[in-house]
mmCIF file of C-alpha atoms in Angstrom:
data_model
loop_
_atom_site.group_PDB
_atom_site.id
_atom_site.type_symbol
_atom_site.label_atom_id
_atom_site.label_comp_id
_atom_site.label_asym_id
_atom_site.label_seq_id
_atom_site.Cartn_x
_atom_site.Cartn_y
_atom_site.Cartn_z
ATOM 1 C CA MET W 10 143.678 98.509 132.736
ATOM 2 C CA THR W 11 142.168 100.177 135.811
ATOM 3 C CA PHE W 12 139.036 99.109 137.691
ATOM 4 C CA TYR W 13 137.031 102.041 139.041
ATOM 5 C CA ASN W 14 134.644 101.026 141.801
ATOM 6 C CA ALA W 15 132.001 103.443 140.517
ATOM 7 C CA LYS W 16 128.518 102.521 139.323
ATOM 8 C CA LEU W 17 127.259 103.378 135.872
ATOM 9 C CA PRO W 18 124.816 106.318 136.205
ATOM 10 C CA GLY W 19 121.118 105.582 135.937
ATOM 11 C CA SER W 20 119.313 102.368 136.723
ATOM 12 C CA ILE W 21 119.521 98.898 135.246
ATOM 13 C CA SER W 22 115.787 98.418 134.784
ATOM 14 C CA GLN W 23 112.985 97.283 132.497
ATOM 15 C CA GLY W 24 114.198 96.475 129.006
ATOM 16 C CA SER W 25 117.780 95.650 130.004
ATOM 17 C CA GLU W 26 119.196 92.528 128.409
ATOM 18 C CA PHE W 27 121.470 90.152 130.352
ATOM 19 C CA ALA W 28 123.000 86.859 129.274
ATOM 20 C CA PRO W 29 125.421 84.531 131.079
ATOM 21 C CA VAL W 30 127.876 83.248 128.473
ATOM 22 C CA SER W 31 129.739 79.928 128.571
ATOM 23 C CA LEU W 32 132.530 78.852 126.242
ATOM 24 C CA VAL W 33 131.964 75.166 125.531
ATOM 25 C CA ASP W 34 133.597 73.395 122.598
ATOM 26 C CA ILE W 35 131.288 70.703 121.172
ATOM 27 C CA ALA W 36 132.558 68.024 118.819
ATOM 28 C CA ARG W 37 130.124 65.444 117.435
ATOM 29 C CA GLY W 38 131.590 62.050 116.624
ATOM 30 C CA PRO W 39 130.497 59.697 113.823
ATOM 31 C CA THR W 40 128.142 57.898 116.220
ATOM 32 C CA GLY W 41 126.339 61.154 116.989
ATOM 33 C CA HIS W 42 127.640 61.461 120.542
ATOM 34 C CA ASP W 43 128.791 64.885 121.718
ATOM 35 C CA GLN W 44 132.152 65.535 123.280
ATOM 36 C CA ARG W 45 131.956 68.725 125.307
ATOM 37 C CA ARG W 46 134.790 70.681 126.886
ATOM 38 C CA SER W 47 134.424 73.950 128.742
ATOM 39 C CA ARG W 48 137.157 76.509 128.094
ATOM 40 C CA ARG W 49 136.123 78.687 131.021
ATOM 41 C CA SER W 50 135.740 77.835 134.711
ATOM 42 C CA ARG W 51 132.889 80.329 135.188
ATOM 43 C CA ARG W 52 130.273 82.117 133.130
ATOM 44 C CA LEU W 53 130.811 85.774 132.261
ATOM 45 C CA ARG W 54 127.799 87.999 131.659
ATOM 46 C CA ARG W 55 126.963 90.204 128.707
ATOM 47 C CA CYS W 56 124.313 92.896 128.817
ATOM 48 C CA ASN W 57 122.849 95.785 126.876
ATOM 49 C CA ILE W 58 121.220 98.642 128.781
ATOM 50 C CA GLY W 59 120.439 101.014 125.912
ATOM 51 C CA LYS W 60 116.682 100.843 126.563
ATOM 52 C CA ASN W 61 117.145 102.547 129.958
ATOM 53 C CA ILE W 62 118.096 105.868 128.364
ATOM 54 C CA ARG W 63 115.146 108.279 128.191
ATOM 55 C CA THR W 64 116.317 111.911 128.463
ATOM 56 C CA VAL W 65 119.146 114.051 127.114
ATOM 57 C CA ASP W 66 120.526 114.230 130.673
ATOM 58 C CA ASP W 67 120.624 110.413 130.726
ATOM 59 C CA VAL W 68 122.535 110.475 127.436
ATOM 60 C CA TYR W 69 124.949 113.095 128.776
ATOM 61 C CA ASP W 70 125.633 111.058 131.936
ATOM 62 C CA ILE W 71 126.382 107.924 129.903
ATOM 63 C CA LEU W 72 128.635 109.811 127.483
ATOM 64 C CA SER W 73 130.518 111.386 130.400
ATOM 65 C CA PHE W 74 131.015 107.945 131.920
ATOM 66 C CA PHE W 75 132.167 106.585 128.547
ATOM 67 C CA GLU W 76 134.721 109.404 128.283
ATOM 68 C CA VAL W 77 136.132 108.801 131.777
ATOM 69 C CA MET W 78 136.360 105.046 131.198
ATOM 70 C CA ASP W 79 138.073 105.660 127.825
ATOM 71 C CA GLY W 80 135.492 103.425 126.167
ATOM 72 C CA PRO W 81 136.312 99.769 126.869
ATOM 73 C CA ALA W 82 139.734 100.533 128.384
ATOM 74 C CA HIS W 83 138.660 100.617 132.038
ATOM 75 C CA SER W 84 136.120 98.582 134.034
ATOM 76 C CA PHE W 85 133.441 99.631 136.507
ATOM 77 C CA ALA W 86 130.471 98.309 138.496
ATOM 78 C CA ILE W 87 126.836 97.659 137.640
ATOM 79 C CA GLN W 88 123.981 95.863 139.373
ATOM 80 C CA ASN W 89 121.905 93.275 137.506
ATOM 81 C CA LEU W 90 118.450 93.530 139.067
ATOM 82 C CA ILE W 91 117.628 89.938 138.091
ATOM 83 C CA ASP W 92 120.714 88.512 139.786
ATOM 84 C CA TYR W 93 122.164 90.875 142.366
ATOM 85 C CA LYS W 94 121.890 89.095 145.703
ATOM 86 C CA THR W 95 122.351 85.674 147.273
ATOM 87 C CA CYS W 96 118.637 84.864 147.130
ATOM 88 C CA LYS W 97 115.902 85.268 144.526
ATOM 89 C CA PRO W 98 115.104 88.843 143.410
ATOM 90 C CA SER W 99 111.854 88.788 145.421
ATOM 91 C CA GLY W 100 113.512 87.241 148.487
ATOM 92 C CA THR W 101 115.138 88.732 151.553
ATOM 93 C CA VAL W 102 118.846 88.252 152.131
ATOM 94 C CA THR W 103 119.718 86.111 155.159
ATOM 95 C CA ALA W 104 123.014 85.028 156.703
ATOM 96 C CA LEU W 105 122.252 81.426 155.684
ATOM 97 C CA ASP W 106 121.933 82.031 151.923
ATOM 98 C CA ALA W 107 125.362 80.871 150.755
ATOM 99 C CA ALA W 108 127.944 78.423 152.102
ATOM 100 C CA ILE W 109 131.392 80.041 151.934
ATOM 101 C CA GLY W 110 133.498 77.610 153.943
ATOM 102 C CA ILE W 111 134.059 75.340 156.935
ATOM 103 C CA GLY W 112 135.977 76.458 160.001
ATOM 104 C CA ASP W 113 139.033 74.610 161.289
ATOM 105 C CA GLY W 114 139.730 76.682 164.407
ATOM 106 C CA VAL W 115 142.692 78.395 162.708
ATOM 107 C CA ASN W 116 141.752 79.852 159.319
ATOM 108 C CA LEU W 117 140.620 83.481 159.379
ATOM 109 C CA ALA W 118 140.210 84.143 155.639
ATOM 110 C CA PHE W 119 137.175 83.279 153.494
ATOM 111 C CA GLN W 120 135.882 84.486 150.114
ATOM 112 C CA LEU W 121 132.285 85.569 149.541
ATOM 113 C CA LYS W 122 130.393 83.274 147.176
ATOM 114 C CA LYS W 123 126.932 82.679 145.831
ATOM 115 C CA GLN W 124 125.458 79.267 145.011
ATOM 116 C CA TYR W 125 123.172 78.367 142.113
ATOM 117 C CA LYS W 126 121.263 75.178 142.881
ATOM 118 C CA VAL W 127 119.253 72.537 141.028
ATOM 119 C CA THR W 128 117.267 69.837 142.819
ATOM 120 C CA LYS W 129 117.354 66.480 141.069
ATOM 121 C CA VAL W 130 114.426 64.068 140.937
ATOM 122 C CA ASP W 131 115.955 62.049 143.806
ATOM 123 C CA ALA W 132 115.850 65.244 145.937
ATOM 124 C CA SER W 133 119.647 65.603 145.987
ATOM 125 C CA VAL W 134 121.022 69.034 145.133
ATOM 126 C CA ILE W 135 123.626 70.127 142.592
ATOM 127 C CA ALA W 136 125.256 73.446 143.525
ATOM 128 C CA VAL W 137 127.646 75.641 141.545
ATOM 129 C CA ASP W 138 129.672 78.355 143.270
ATOM 130 C CA ARG W 139 130.121 81.860 141.885
ATOM 131 C CA THR W 140 132.871 83.920 143.481
ATOM 132 C CA ILE W 141 131.647 87.404 144.398
ATOM 133 C CA TYR W 142 134.127 90.274 144.407
ATOM 134 C CA LEU W 143 131.965 93.385 144.824
ATOM 135 C CA PRO W 144 129.549 93.017 147.762
ATOM 136 C CA VAL W 145 127.409 96.076 148.465
ATOM 137 C CA LEU W 146 128.364 97.999 151.587
ATOM 138 C CA GLY W 147 125.910 97.515 154.424
ATOM 139 C CA THR W 148 124.216 94.394 153.017
ATOM 140 C CA VAL W 149 126.540 91.611 154.188
ATOM 141 C CA LEU W 150 125.274 89.186 156.834
ATOM 142 C CA VAL W 151 127.591 86.444 158.135
ATOM 143 C CA ALA W 152 126.872 83.455 160.374
ATOM 144 C CA VAL W 153 128.966 80.677 161.887
ATOM 145 C CA ASP W 154 127.053 77.488 162.655
ATOM 146 C CA GLY W 155 123.851 79.492 162.167
ATOM 147 C CA VAL W 156 124.777 82.176 164.709
ATOM 148 C CA LEU W 157 124.817 85.715 163.293
ATOM 149 C CA LYS W 158 128.142 87.532 163.626
ATOM 150 C CA THR W 159 128.860 91.273 163.815
ATOM 151 C CA GLU W 160 130.940 93.175 161.283
ATOM 152 C CA ALA W 161 133.964 95.014 162.753
ATOM 153 C CA VAL W 162 133.599 92.937 165.933
ATOM 154 C CA ASP W 163 133.851 89.366 164.607
ATOM 155 C CA TYR W 164 135.023 89.990 161.045
ATOM 156 C CA ILE W 165 135.879 92.604 158.429
ATOM 157 C CA ILE W 166 134.967 92.753 154.719
ATOM 158 C CA ASP W 167 137.056 94.062 151.843
ATOM 159 C CA TYR W 168 134.351 95.578 149.635
ATOM 160 C CA ALA W 169 136.736 95.783 146.667
ATOM 161 C CA THR W 170 137.588 92.055 146.605
ATOM 162 C CA GLY W 171 134.850 90.210 148.545
ATOM 163 C CA ALA W 172 137.431 88.904 151.031
ATOM 164 C CA LEU W 173 136.012 88.096 154.472
ATOM 165 C CA THR W 174 138.530 88.028 157.333
ATOM 166 C CA PHE W 175 137.633 87.022 160.858
ATOM 167 C CA ILE W 176 139.327 88.994 163.615
ATOM 168 C CA ALA W 177 141.844 87.022 165.682
ATOM 169 C CA GLY W 178 140.075 85.284 168.515
ATOM 170 C CA HIS W 179 136.852 84.997 166.495
ATOM 171 C CA GLU W 180 137.979 82.370 163.966
ATOM 172 C CA PRO W 181 135.290 79.755 163.189
ATOM 173 C CA ALA W 182 135.707 76.588 165.242
ATOM 174 C CA ASP W 183 136.514 73.228 163.669
ATOM 175 C CA THR W 184 133.740 71.823 161.393
ATOM 176 C CA LYS W 185 131.526 74.895 161.900
ATOM 177 C CA ALA W 186 129.825 76.088 158.696
ATOM 178 C CA VAL W 187 130.466 79.673 157.607
ATOM 179 C CA THR W 188 127.564 81.172 155.632
ATOM 180 C CA ALA W 189 126.711 84.595 154.287
ATOM 181 C CA GLY W 190 124.092 86.631 152.469
ATOM 182 C CA PHE W 191 124.486 89.954 150.670
ATOM 183 C CA ALA W 192 123.769 92.072 147.620
ATOM 184 C CA PHE W 193 126.508 92.524 145.042
ATOM 185 C CA ASN W 194 127.606 94.339 141.908
ATOM 186 C CA GLU W 195 129.336 92.992 138.792
ATOM 187 C CA LYS W 196 132.591 94.234 137.260
ATOM 188 C CA VAL W 197 132.071 95.151 133.593
ATOM 189 C CA ARG W 198 133.471 97.259 130.755
ATOM 190 C CA PHE W 199 131.946 98.795 127.656
ATOM 191 C CA ASP W 200 131.969 96.254 124.828
ATOM 192 C CA THR W 201 132.273 98.859 122.084
ATOM 193 C CA ASN W 202 134.705 101.529 120.927
ATOM 194 C CA ASP W 203 131.956 103.944 119.882
ATOM 195 C CA LEU W 204 128.709 105.008 121.513
ATOM 196 C CA GLY W 205 126.210 106.416 119.016
ATOM 197 C CA HIS W 206 123.468 108.627 120.455
ATOM 198 C CA VAL W 207 120.323 110.259 119.108
ATOM 199 C CA MET W 208 118.553 113.541 119.891
ATOM 200 C CA GLU W 209 114.908 112.462 119.560
ATOM 201 C CA PHE W 210 113.167 115.759 120.323
ATOM 202 C CA PHE W 211 113.148 118.415 123.070
ATOM 203 C CA ARG W 212 114.850 116.991 126.197
ATOM 204 C CA VAL W 213 114.472 113.436 124.945
ATOM 205 C CA GLY W 214 117.454 111.444 123.727
ATOM 206 C CA SER W 215 118.576 107.858 123.356
ATOM 207 C CA VAL W 216 121.599 105.633 123.030
ATOM 208 C CA PRO W 217 120.257 102.706 120.970
ATOM 209 C CA SER W 218 122.893 100.247 122.145
ATOM 210 C CA ILE W 219 125.089 100.206 125.265
ATOM 211 C CA PRO W 220 126.745 96.779 125.258
ATOM 212 C CA LEU W 221 128.633 95.761 128.390
ATOM 213 C CA VAL W 222 130.614 92.626 129.173
ATOM 214 C CA GLU W 223 131.686 91.249 132.544
ATOM 215 C CA VAL W 224 135.437 90.957 132.981
ATOM 216 C CA PRO W 225 137.473 88.643 135.231
ATOM 217 C CA PHE W 226 138.319 90.268 138.532
ATOM 218 C CA ASP W 227 142.061 90.297 137.876
ATOM 219 C CA ALA W 228 141.701 91.840 134.399
#
């Protein structure tokens, strides 16, 4: 169905529940050893933001959004305040946060990514890429070989796909690292066909459960 690049009204704040979900099949053999096979190349997130709803106006805004999205039929954007930028939540985004490619003197097109990293006991680093499709306008910083570049002069960003395209004549030179930092949203849909709501008392209402699930970008 349709993706609407509109953010769910209200804030994703204290009390929100988020969970990255993997699909791993685990079979245990007679010796006790596990055989594990992932059925998905990336984790998709689930969340529940029902605890954010405090007033009847909040309830009305959510119900209006639910109506427009036809329940789970259409997808939209949210921001997970625990994981919404290329650095830690308390950090400041820099152009060196994430490696997104290596120049070859010809290629103009790159895709925005974020890395999750674990340092092993031997000090080597394991990094996993997450493709980012919905960078936040005005937050993207890009560098080539550590030198900060200028949007609309050196490159352009498609804020609906996360595609970074260097302008002809500004393509990264051979072996030069292309890095970026930015804030981003996630593409989700409602994970329910009904949205029960409660009138608590004067001007106070609640929606006990608002389950959302991240969807693949091409879905």
